[in-house]
Short mmCIF file of C-alpha atoms in Angstrom, two decimals:
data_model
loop_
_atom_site.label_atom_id
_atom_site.label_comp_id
_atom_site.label_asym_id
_atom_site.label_seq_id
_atom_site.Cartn_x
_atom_site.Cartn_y
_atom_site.Cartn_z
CA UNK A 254 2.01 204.51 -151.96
CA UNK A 255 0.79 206.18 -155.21
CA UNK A 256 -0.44 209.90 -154.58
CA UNK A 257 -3.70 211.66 -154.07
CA UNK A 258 -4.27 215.02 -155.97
CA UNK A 259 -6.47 217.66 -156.45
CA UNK A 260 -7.48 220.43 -158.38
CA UNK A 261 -9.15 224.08 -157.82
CA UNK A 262 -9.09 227.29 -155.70
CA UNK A 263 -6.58 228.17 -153.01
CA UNK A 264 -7.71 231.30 -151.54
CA UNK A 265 -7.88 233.11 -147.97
CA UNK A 266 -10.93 233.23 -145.62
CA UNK A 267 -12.09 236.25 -143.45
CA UNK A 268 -14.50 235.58 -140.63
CA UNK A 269 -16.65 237.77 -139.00
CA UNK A 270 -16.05 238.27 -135.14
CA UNK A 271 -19.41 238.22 -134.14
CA UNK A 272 -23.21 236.16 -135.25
CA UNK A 273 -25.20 238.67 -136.73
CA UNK A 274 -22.90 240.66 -138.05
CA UNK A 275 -23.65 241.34 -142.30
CA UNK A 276 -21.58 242.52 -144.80
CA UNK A 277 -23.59 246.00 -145.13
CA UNK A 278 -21.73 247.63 -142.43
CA UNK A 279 -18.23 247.89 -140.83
CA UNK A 280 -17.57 245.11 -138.32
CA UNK A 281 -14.58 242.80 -136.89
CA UNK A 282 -13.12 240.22 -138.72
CA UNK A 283 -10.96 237.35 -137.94
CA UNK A 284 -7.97 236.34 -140.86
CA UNK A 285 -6.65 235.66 -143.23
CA UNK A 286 -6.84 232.03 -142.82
CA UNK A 287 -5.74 229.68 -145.40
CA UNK A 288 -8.41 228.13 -147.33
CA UNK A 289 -10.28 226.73 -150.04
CA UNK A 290 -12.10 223.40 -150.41
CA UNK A 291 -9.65 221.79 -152.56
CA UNK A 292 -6.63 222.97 -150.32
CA UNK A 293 -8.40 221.78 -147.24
CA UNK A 294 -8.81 218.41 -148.39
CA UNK A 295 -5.47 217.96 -149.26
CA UNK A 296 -4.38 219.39 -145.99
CA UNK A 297 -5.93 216.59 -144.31
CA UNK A 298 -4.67 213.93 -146.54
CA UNK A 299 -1.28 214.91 -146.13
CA UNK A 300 -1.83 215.14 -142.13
CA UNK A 301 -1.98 211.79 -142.30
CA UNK A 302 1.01 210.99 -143.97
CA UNK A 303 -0.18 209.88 -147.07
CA UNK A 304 1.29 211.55 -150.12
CA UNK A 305 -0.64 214.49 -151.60
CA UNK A 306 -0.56 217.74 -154.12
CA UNK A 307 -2.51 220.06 -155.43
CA UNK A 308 -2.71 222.13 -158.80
CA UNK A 309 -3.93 225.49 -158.42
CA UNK A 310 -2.64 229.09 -158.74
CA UNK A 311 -2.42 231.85 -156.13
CA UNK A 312 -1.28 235.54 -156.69
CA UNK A 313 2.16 236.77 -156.02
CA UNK A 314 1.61 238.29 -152.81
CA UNK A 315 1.06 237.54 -149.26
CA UNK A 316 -1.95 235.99 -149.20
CA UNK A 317 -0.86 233.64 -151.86
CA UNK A 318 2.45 232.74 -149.47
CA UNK A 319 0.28 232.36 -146.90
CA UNK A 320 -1.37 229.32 -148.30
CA UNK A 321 1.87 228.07 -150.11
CA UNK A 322 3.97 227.51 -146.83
CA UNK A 323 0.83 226.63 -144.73
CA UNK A 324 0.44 223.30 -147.19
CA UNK A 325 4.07 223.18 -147.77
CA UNK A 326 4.40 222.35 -143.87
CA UNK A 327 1.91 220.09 -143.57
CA UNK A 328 3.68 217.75 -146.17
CA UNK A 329 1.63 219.19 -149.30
CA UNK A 330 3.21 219.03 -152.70
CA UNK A 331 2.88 222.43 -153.61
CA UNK A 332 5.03 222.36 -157.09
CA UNK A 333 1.62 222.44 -159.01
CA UNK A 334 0.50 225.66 -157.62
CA UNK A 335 1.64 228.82 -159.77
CA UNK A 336 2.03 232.14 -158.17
CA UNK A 337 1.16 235.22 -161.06
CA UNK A 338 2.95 238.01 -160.37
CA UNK A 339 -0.20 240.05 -162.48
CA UNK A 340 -3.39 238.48 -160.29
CA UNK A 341 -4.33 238.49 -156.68
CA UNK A 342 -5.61 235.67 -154.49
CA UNK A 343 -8.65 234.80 -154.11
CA UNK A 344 -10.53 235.39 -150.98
CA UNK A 345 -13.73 235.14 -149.15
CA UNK A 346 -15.58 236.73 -146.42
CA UNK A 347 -18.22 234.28 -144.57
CA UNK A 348 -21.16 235.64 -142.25
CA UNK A 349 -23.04 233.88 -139.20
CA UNK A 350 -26.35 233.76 -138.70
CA UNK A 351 -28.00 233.04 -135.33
CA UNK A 352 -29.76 229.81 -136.95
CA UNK A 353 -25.88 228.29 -137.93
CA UNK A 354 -26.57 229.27 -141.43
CA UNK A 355 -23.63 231.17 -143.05
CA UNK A 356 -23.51 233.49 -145.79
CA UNK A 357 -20.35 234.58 -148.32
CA UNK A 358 -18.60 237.16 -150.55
CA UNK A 359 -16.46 235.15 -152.80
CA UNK A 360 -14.00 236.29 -155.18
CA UNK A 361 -12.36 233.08 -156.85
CA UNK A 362 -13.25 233.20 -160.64
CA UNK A 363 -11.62 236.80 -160.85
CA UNK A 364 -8.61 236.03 -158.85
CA UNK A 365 -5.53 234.16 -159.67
CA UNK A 366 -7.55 231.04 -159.05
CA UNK A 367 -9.41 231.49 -162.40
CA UNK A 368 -6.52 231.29 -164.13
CA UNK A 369 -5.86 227.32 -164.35
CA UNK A 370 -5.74 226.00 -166.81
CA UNK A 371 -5.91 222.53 -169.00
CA UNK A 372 -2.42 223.00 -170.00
CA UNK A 373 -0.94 223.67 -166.23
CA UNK A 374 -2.76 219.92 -165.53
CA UNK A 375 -1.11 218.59 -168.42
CA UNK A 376 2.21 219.71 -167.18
CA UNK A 377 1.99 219.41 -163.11
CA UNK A 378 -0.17 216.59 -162.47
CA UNK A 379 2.49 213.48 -161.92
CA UNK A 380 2.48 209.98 -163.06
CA UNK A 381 2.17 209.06 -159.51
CA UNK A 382 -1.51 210.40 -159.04
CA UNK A 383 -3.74 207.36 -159.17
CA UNK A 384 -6.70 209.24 -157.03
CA UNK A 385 -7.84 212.22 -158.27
CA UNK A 386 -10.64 214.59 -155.45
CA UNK A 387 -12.98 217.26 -157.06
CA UNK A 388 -14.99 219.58 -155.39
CA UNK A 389 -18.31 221.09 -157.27
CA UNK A 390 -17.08 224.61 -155.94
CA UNK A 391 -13.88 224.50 -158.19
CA UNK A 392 -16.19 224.34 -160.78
CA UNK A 393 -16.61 228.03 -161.26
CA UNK A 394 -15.55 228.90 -164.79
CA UNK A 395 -15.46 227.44 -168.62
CA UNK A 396 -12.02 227.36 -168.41
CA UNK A 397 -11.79 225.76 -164.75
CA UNK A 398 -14.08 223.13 -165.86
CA UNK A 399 -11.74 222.18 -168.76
CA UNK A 400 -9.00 222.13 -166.55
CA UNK A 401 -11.00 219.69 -164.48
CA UNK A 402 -12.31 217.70 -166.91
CA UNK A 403 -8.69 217.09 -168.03
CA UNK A 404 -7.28 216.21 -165.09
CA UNK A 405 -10.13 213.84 -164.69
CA UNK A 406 -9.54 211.73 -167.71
CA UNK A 407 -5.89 211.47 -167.35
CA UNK A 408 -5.91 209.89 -164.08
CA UNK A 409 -9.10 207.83 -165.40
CA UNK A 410 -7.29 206.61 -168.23
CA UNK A 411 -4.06 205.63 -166.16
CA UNK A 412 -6.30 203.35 -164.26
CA UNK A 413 -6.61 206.17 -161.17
CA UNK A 414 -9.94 206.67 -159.70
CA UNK A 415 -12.05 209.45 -158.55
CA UNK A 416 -13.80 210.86 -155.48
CA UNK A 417 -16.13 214.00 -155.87
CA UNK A 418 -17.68 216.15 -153.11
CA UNK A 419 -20.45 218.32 -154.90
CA UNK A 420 -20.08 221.28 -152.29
CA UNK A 421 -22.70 222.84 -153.39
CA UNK A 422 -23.24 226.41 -152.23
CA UNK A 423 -26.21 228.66 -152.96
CA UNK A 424 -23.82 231.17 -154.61
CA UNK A 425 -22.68 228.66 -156.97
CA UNK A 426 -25.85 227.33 -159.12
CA UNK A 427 -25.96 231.27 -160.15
CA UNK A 428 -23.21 229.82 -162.38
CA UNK A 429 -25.18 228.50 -165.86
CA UNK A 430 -22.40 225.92 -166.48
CA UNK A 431 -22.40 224.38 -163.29
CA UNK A 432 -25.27 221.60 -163.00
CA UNK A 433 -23.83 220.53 -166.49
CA UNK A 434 -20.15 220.22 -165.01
CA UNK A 435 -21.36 218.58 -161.82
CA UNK A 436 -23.13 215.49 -164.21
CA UNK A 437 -19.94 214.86 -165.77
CA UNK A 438 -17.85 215.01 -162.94
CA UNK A 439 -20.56 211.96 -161.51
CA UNK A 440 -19.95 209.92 -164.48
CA UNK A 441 -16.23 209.70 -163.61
CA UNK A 442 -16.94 209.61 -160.12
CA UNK A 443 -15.67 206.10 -157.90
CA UNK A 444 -16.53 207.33 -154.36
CA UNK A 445 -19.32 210.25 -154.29
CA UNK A 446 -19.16 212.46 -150.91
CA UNK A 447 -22.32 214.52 -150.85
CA UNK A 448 -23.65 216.16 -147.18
CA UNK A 449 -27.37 214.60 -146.21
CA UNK A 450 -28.39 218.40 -148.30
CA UNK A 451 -27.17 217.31 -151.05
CA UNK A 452 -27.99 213.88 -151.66
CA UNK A 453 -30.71 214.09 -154.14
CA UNK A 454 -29.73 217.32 -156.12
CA UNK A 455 -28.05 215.48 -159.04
CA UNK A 456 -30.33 213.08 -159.23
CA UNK A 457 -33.90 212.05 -161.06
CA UNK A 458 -35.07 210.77 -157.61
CA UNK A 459 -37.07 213.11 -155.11
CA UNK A 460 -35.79 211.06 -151.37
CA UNK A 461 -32.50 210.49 -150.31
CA UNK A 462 -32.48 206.15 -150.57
CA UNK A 463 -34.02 206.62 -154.30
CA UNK A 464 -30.84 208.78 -155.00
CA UNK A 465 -28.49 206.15 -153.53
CA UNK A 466 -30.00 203.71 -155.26
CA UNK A 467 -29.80 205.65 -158.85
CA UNK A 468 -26.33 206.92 -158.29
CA UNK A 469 -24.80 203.02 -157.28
CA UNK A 470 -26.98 201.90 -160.64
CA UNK A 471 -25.13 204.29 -162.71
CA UNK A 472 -21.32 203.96 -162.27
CA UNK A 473 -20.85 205.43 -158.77
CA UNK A 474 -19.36 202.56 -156.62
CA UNK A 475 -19.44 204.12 -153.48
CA UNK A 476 -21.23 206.93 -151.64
CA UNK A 477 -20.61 208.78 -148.49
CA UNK A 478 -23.21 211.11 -146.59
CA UNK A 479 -21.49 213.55 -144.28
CA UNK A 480 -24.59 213.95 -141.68
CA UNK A 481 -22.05 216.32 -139.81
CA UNK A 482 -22.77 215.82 -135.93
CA UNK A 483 -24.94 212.86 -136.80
CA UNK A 484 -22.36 210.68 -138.01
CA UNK A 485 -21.97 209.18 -141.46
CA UNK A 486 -23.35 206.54 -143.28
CA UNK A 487 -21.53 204.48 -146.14
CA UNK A 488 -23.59 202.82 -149.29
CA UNK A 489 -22.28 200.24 -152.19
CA UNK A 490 -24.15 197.29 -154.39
CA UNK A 491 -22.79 195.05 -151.66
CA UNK A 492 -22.96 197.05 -148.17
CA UNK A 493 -24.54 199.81 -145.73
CA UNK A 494 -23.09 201.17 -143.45
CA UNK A 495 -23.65 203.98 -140.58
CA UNK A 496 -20.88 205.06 -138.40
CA UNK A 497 -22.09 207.77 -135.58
CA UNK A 498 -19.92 210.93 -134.68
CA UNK A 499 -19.36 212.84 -131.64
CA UNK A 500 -20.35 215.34 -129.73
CA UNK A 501 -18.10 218.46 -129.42
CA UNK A 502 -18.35 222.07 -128.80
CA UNK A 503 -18.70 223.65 -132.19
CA UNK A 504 -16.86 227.20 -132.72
CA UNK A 505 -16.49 226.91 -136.48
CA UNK A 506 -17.88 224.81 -139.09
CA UNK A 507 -16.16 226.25 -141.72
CA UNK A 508 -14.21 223.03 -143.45
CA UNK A 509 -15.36 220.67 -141.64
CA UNK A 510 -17.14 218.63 -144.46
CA UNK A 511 -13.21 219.07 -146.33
CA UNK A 512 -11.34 217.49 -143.46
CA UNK A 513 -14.12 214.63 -143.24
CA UNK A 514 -13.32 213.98 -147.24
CA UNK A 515 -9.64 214.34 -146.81
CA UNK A 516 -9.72 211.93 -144.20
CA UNK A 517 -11.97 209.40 -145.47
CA UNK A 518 -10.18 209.31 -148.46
CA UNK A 519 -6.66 209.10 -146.93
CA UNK A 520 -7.53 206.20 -144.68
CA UNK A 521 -8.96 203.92 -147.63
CA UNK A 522 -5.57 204.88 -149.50
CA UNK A 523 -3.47 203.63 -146.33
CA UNK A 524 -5.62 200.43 -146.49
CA UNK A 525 -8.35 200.48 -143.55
CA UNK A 526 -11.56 199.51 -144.14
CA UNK A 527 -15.11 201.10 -144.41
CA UNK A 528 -15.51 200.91 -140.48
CA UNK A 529 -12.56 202.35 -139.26
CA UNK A 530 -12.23 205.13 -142.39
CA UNK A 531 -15.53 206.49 -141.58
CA UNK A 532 -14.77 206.69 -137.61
CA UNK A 533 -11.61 208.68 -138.38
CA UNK A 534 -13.53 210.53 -140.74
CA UNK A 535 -15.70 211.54 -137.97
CA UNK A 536 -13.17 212.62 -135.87
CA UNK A 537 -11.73 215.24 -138.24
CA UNK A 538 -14.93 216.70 -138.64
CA UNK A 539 -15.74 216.85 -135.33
CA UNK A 540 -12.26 218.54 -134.36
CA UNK A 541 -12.06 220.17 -137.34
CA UNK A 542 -15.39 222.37 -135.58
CA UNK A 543 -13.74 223.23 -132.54
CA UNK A 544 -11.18 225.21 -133.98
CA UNK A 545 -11.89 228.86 -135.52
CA UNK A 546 -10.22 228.96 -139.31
CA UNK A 547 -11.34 226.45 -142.35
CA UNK A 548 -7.45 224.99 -141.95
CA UNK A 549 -7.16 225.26 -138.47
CA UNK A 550 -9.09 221.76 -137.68
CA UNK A 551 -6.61 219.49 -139.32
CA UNK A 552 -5.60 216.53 -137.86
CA UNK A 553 -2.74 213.88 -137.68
CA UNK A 554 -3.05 210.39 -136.82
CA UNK A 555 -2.33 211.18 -133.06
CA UNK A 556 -4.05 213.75 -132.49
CA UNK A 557 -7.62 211.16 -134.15
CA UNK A 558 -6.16 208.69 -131.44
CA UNK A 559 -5.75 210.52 -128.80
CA UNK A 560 -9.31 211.87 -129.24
CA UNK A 561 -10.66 208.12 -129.48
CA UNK A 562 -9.19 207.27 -126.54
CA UNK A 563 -11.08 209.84 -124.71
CA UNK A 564 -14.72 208.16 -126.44
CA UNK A 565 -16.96 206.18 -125.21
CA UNK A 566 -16.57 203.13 -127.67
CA UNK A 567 -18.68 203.19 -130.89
CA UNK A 568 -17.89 200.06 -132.59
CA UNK A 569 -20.54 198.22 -131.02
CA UNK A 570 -23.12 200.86 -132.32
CA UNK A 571 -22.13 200.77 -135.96
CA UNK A 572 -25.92 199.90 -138.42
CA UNK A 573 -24.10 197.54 -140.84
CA UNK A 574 -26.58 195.89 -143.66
CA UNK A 575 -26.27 193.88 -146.76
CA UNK A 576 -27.91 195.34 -149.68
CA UNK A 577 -30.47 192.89 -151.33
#
């Protein structure tokens, strides 16, 4: 089984105790937590047991072992992560608010994170790595998008393909380089993984189906639409698809949409098909809510099972269509 890989920040995650509480005043918080979007995803791949690694660099301290040996245990390949004796790891402080919106401090591009770099991809990503997973948040720098972009092409031009989540956050399109970074990552992009928010903000269309519909007529052979508690739905030239989720308690959003990627994309690379990837999928992100910590939702194989077992059936339910 060839390897999945990724690329981008590996940082820790504080969470406030309680909803309400801001950053303008002393408070509780839960952590550190592993985290980081790319490190997530990869977390889940390598939950269920397919082979994955990521390239990234933490800071020589506690927060950056933190991360190391939580993805080293979970069967990460964690050779392509540098630890700088000189730089600290990043980090990131999310808020609740009462509505379920959430609210962060970030400090990535200023941490050891910032400092990857085209030349660490050109030396740590393997031979083996014939899918390469982006996330638009990694995009945070000139020099992270080089890194990036390299790491695209070389897996592009050994015949690898690419899946791209644009996890877009309000704090990020402050960044002047981004939009630009985010079109180029689509024009390598295989499999694109945007939430039902995000559907139409890389594209000329102004409703979701138009954006489908441009993004499968310009390269993109697949795309997934995380509706979170709604389900999923699947589009290519050929097929559509909708796969529904399930209800659970909700204590923690945080990495959900990861864990639905990193899932999604492991199941297609251990050979199930559109149906069944999506409903396991689902199941990460719906367990990946119910635990507090952006990590702490991972899932293996049995644990996805066991959870099925305890469903009501959806197969029966699944919206399958041709496309015309």
């Amino acid at each position: 089984m060839n390897s999945i890989y990724t690329i981008g920040e590996v940082l820790v995650e504080m969470m406030a105790a309680n909803i309400g509480q801001g950053f303008t005043h002393p408070g509780v918080w839960h952590g550190p937590y592993p985290s980081g979007a790319p490190a997530i995803f990869i977390d889940q791949v390598s939950k269920l047991g397919v082979r994955g690694g990521i390239i990234s660099c933490v800071g020589d301290d506690g927060f950056g072992r933190l991360n190391v040996d939580r993805l080293a245990r979970d069967g990460v390949d964690t050779r392509g992560i540098r630890m700088l004796t000189q730089e600290n790891t990043g980090s990131a402080f999310v808020a609740y608010q009462s509505g379920g919106e959430r609210d962060f401090i970030f400090n990535i591009k200023h941490s050891a994170c910032g400092h990857i770099s085209p030349g660490q991809v050109a030396e740590m990503l393997p031979a083996t790595c014939r899918h390469l997973h982006i996330m638009g948040s990694s995009l945070f720098s000139f020099q992270m998008v080089d890194a990036v972009k390299k790491a695209a092409e070389q897996v592009k031009a050994a015949g690898g393909t690419l899946s791209f989540d644009p996890n877009i956050r309000k704090e990020m399109l402050d960044i002047p380089e981004m939009r630009d970074a985010l079109h180029f990552m689509l024009e390598l992009t295989d499999c694109y993984l945007p939430s039902a928010s995000e559907v139409v903000l890389l594209s000329p269309a102004s409703d979701a189906q138009g954006a489908i519909d441009w993004f499968l007529q310009n390269g993109i052979r697949e795309v997934v639409v995380k509706r979170g508690r709604e389900g999923a739905s699947y589009f290519s030239a050929e097929q559509t698809l909708h796969v529904p989720g399930y209800p659970v308690i909700e204590v923690d959003p945080t990495g959900a949409g990861d864990c639905f990627g990193g899932a999604f994309i492991a199941c297609r690379q251990r050979g199930f098909n559109i149906s069944q990837a999506l409903r396991y999928a689902n199941v990460c992100g719906a367990l990946a809510v119910t635990r507090q910590g952006p990590m702490e939702g991972t899932s293996t194989l049995a644990q996805i099972e066991a959870f099925l077992q305890r469903q009501t059936p959806v197969s029966d339910n699944h919206s399958i269509q041709e496309r015309q």
